[in-house]
Tab-separated table of C-alpha atoms in Angstrom:
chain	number	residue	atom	x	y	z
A	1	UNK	CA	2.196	5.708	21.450
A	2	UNK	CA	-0.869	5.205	19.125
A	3	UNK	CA	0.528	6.571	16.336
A	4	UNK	CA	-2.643	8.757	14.368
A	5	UNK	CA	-5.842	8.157	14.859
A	6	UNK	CA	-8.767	8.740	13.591
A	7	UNK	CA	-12.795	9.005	13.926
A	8	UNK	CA	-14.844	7.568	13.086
A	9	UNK	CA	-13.986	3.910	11.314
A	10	UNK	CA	-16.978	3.694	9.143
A	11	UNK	CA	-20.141	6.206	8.289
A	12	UNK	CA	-22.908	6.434	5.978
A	13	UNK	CA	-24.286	10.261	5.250
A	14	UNK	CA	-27.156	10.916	2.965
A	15	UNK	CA	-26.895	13.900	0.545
A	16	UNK	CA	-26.668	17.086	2.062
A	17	UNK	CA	-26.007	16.247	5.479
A	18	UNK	CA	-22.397	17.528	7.202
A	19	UNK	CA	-20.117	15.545	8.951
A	20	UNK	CA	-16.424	15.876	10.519
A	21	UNK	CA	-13.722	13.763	10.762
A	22	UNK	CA	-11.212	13.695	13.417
A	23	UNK	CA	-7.427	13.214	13.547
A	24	UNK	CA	-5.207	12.795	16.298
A	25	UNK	CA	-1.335	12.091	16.309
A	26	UNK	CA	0.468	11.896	19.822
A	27	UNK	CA	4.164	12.358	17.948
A	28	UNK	CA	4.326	16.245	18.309
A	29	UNK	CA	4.426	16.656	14.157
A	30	UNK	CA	4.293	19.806	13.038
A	31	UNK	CA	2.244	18.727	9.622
A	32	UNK	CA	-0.724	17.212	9.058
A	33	UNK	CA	-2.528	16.106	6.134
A	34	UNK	CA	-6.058	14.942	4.568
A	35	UNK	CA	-6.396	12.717	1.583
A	36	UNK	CA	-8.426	10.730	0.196
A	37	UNK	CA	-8.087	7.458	-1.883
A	38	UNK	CA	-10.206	6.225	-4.633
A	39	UNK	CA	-9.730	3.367	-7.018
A	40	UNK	CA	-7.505	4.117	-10.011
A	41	UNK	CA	-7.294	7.327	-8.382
A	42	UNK	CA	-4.347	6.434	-5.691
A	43	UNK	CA	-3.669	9.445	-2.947
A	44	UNK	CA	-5.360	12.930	-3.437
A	45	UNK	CA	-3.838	15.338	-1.312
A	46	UNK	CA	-7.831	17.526	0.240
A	47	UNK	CA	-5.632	19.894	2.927
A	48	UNK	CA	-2.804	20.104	4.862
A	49	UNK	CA	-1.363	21.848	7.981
A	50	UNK	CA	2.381	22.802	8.418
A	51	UNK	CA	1.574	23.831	11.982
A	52	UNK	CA	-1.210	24.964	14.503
A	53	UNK	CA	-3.615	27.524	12.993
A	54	UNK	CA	-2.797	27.471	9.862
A	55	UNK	CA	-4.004	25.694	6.921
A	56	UNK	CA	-3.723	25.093	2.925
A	57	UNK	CA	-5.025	23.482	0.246
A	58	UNK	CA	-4.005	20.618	-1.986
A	59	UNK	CA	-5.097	19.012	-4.879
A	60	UNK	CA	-8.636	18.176	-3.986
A	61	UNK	CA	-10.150	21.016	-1.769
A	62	UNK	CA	-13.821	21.781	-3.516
A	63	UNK	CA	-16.061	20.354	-0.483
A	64	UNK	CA	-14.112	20.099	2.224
A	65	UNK	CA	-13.013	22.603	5.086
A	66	UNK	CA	-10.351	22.022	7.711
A	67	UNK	CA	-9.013	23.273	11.028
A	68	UNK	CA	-6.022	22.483	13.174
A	69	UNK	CA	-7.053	24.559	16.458
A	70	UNK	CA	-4.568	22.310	18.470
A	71	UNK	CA	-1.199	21.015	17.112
A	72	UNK	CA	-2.264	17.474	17.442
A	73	UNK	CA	-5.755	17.348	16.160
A	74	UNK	CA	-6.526	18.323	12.263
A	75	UNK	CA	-10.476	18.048	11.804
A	76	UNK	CA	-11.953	17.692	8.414
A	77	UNK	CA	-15.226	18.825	7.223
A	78	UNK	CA	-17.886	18.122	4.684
A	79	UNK	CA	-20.375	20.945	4.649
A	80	UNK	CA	-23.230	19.316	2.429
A	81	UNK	CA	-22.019	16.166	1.315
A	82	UNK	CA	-22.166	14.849	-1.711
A	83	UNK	CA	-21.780	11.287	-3.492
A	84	UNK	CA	-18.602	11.511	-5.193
A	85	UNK	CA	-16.930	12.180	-1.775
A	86	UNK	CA	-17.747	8.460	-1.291
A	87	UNK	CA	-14.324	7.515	-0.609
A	88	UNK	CA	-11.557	6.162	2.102
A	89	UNK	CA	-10.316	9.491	3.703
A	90	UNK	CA	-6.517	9.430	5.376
A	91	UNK	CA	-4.983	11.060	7.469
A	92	UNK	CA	-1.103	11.807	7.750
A	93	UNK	CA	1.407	13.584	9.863
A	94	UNK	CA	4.887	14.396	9.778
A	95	UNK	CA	8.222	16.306	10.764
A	96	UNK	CA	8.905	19.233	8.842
A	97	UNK	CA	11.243	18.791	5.875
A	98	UNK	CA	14.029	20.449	7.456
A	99	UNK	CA	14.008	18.316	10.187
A	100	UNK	CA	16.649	16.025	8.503
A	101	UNK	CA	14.738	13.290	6.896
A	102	UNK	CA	11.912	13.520	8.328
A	103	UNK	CA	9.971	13.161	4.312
A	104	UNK	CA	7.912	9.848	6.004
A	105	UNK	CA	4.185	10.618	6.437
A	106	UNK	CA	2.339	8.669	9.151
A	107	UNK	CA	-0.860	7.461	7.955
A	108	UNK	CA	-3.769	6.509	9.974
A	109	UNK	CA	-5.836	3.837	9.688
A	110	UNK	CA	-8.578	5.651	7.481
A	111	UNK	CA	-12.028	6.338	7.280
A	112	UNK	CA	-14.769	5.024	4.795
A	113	UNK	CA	-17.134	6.836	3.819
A	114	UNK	CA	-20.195	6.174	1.866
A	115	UNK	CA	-22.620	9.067	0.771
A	116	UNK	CA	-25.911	8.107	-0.563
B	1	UNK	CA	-1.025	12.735	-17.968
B	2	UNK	CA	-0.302	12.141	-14.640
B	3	UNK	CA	2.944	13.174	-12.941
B	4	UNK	CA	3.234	9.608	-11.702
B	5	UNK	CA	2.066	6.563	-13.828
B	6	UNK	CA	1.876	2.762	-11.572
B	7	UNK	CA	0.240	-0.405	-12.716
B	8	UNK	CA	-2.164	-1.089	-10.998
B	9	UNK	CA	-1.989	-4.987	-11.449
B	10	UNK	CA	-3.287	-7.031	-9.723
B	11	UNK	CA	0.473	-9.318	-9.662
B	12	UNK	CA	0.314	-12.676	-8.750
B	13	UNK	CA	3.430	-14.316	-7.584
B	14	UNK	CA	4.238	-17.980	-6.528
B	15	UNK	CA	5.777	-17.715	-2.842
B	16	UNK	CA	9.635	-17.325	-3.520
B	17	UNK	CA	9.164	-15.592	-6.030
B	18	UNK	CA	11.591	-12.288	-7.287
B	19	UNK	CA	8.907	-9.428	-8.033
B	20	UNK	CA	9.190	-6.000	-9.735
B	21	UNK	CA	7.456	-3.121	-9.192
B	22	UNK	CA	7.468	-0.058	-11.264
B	23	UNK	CA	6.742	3.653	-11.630
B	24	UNK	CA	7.508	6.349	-14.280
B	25	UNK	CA	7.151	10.058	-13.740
B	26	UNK	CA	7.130	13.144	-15.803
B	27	UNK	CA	8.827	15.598	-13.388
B	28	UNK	CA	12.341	16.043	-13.636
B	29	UNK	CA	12.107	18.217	-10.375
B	30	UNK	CA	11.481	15.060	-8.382
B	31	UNK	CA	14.284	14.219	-5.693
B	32	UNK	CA	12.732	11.760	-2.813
B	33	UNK	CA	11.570	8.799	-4.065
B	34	UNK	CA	9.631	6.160	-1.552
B	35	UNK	CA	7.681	3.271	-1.549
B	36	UNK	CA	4.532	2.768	0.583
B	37	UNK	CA	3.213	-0.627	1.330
B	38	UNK	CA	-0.689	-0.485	2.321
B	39	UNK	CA	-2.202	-4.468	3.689
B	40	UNK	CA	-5.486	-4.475	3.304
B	41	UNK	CA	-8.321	-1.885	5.068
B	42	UNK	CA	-4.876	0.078	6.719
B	43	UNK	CA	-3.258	3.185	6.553
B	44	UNK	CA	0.301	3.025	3.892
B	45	UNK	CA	3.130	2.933	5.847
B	46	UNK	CA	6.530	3.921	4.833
B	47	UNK	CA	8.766	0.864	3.100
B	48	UNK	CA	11.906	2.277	1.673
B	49	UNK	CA	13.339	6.027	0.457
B	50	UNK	CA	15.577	6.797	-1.863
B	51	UNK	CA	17.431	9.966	-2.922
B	52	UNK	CA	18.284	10.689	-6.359
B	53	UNK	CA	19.550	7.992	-8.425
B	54	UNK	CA	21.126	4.933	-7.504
B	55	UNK	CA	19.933	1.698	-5.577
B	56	UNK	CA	19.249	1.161	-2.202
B	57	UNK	CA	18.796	-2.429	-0.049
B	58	UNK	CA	16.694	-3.491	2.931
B	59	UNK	CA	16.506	-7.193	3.585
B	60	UNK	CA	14.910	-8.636	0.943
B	61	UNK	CA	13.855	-5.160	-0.910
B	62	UNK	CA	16.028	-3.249	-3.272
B	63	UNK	CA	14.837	0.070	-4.521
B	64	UNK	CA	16.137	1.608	-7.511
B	65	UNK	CA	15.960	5.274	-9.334
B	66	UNK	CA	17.078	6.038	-12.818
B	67	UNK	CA	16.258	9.821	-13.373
B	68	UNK	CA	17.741	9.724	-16.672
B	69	UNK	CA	14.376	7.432	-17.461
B	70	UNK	CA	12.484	8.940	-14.699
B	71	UNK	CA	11.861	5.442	-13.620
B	72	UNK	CA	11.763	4.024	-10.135
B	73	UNK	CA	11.544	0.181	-9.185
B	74	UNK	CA	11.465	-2.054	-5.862
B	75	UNK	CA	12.540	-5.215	-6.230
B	76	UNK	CA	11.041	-7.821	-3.936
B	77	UNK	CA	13.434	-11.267	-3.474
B	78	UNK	CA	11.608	-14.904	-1.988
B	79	UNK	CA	8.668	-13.565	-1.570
B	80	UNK	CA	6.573	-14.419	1.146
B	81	UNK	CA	2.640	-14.495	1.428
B	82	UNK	CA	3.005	-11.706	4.126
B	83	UNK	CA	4.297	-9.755	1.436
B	84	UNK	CA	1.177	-9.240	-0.008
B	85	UNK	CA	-0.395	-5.722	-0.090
B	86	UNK	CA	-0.869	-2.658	-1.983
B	87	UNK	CA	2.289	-1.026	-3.110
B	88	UNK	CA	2.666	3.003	-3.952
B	89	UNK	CA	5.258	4.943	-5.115
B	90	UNK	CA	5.685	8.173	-3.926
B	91	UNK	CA	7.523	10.862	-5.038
B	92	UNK	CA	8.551	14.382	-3.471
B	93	UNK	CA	7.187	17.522	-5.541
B	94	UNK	CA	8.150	20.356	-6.139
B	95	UNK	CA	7.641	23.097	-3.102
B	96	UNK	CA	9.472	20.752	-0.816
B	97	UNK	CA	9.256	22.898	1.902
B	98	UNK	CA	5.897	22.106	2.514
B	99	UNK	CA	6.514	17.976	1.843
B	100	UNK	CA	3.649	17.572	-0.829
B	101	UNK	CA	4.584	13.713	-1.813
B	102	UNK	CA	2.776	13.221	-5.058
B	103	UNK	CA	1.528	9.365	-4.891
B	104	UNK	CA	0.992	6.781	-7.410
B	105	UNK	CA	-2.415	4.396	-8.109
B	106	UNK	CA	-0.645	1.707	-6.116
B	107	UNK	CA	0.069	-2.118	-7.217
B	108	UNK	CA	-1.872	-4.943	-5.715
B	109	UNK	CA	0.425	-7.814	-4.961
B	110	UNK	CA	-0.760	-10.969	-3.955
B	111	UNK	CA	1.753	-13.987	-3.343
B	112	UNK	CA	0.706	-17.439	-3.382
B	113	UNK	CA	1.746	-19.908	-1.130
């Protein structure tokens, strides 16, 4: 299994411009999630997903859209970026709570992103 | 204030060393406690859980709650340069249906060989 993934590893946007990220998890979770981690800052929560077509947001949503169209992909979008979404975005999945413990997040590897 | 306070360190440890690593929190509410270890340029991934108070061992890690002080700890013994990382408390808020974890700033530990 690979776990979450996501795409791309590394870009560099000028102001303005739109880009999405992609996440993939291959463990059948029902919840998926978006943050973002700055220094000082530790984990923001952008969005989240407690299952296919639906969405909500967290603690950091101003800038960002999201859709989960499939129950294994949750795509997140800038629309016009900006430079304080400079950042390293995650991505997370997990069981639903009432799944017995099931309160472990998977995190992906991340994405940095630089906007200029 | 933040619901979850961490230093953020850095700590540096001589290898064998016995470290401890700390949280407080403001929320009462808070039942699920965890701790996250992040290496370097990777996602966190999921170290040890708690629920409620008490302690809890793994190996060489020991996690400990004390909601009377709202303060969490993990305990690290003979510590090994592997060990070294990013560590972040996490913390279950309210609304648990919908798993929010509300996350510390994260401690950098380093551990000397």
């Amino acid at each position: 299994n690979a776990g979450v993934t996501q795409t791309p590893k590394f870009r560099v946007l000028k102001t303005g411009q739109s880009m999405t990220l992609l996440c993939a998890q291959d463990m059948n979770h029902e919840y998926m999630y978006w943050y973002r981690q700055d220094p000082g800052m530790g984990l923001r929560l952008i969005h989240y997903s407690v299952g296919e077509g639906t969405t909500a947001k967290g603690e950091v949503p101003d800038g960002y859209n999201v859709s989960r169209l499939k129950k294994q992909n949750f795509l997140l979008g800038l629309e016009s970026a900006a430079p304080s979404q400079t950042s390293v975005y995650f991505c997370a999945s997990s069981y639903p709570p009432l799944a017995g413990w099931s309160y472990e997040q998977y995190f992906g590897p991340g994405t940095r992103l630089t906007v200029t | 204030q933040k619901e979850v306070e961490q230093d953020p360190g850095p700590l540096s440890v001589p290898e064998g060393a016995i470290v401890s690593l700390n949280c407080t929190y403001s929320n009462s509410a808070f039942q699920y406690f965890m701790w996250y270890r992040q290496y370097s340029r990777k996602g966190p991934e999921l170290l040890m859980y708690t629920y409620s108070s008490g302690n809890k061992e793994d190996g060489r890690f020991t996690a400990q709650v004390d909601k009377s002080s709202k303060y969490i700890s993990l305990f690290i013994r003979d510590s090994q340069p592997s060990d070294s990382a990013t560590y972040l408390c996490a913390m279950l808020g309210y609304g648990g249906a919908t798993n929010k974890l509300i996350f510390g700033t994260g401690t950098l530990l380093a551990v000397q060989p």
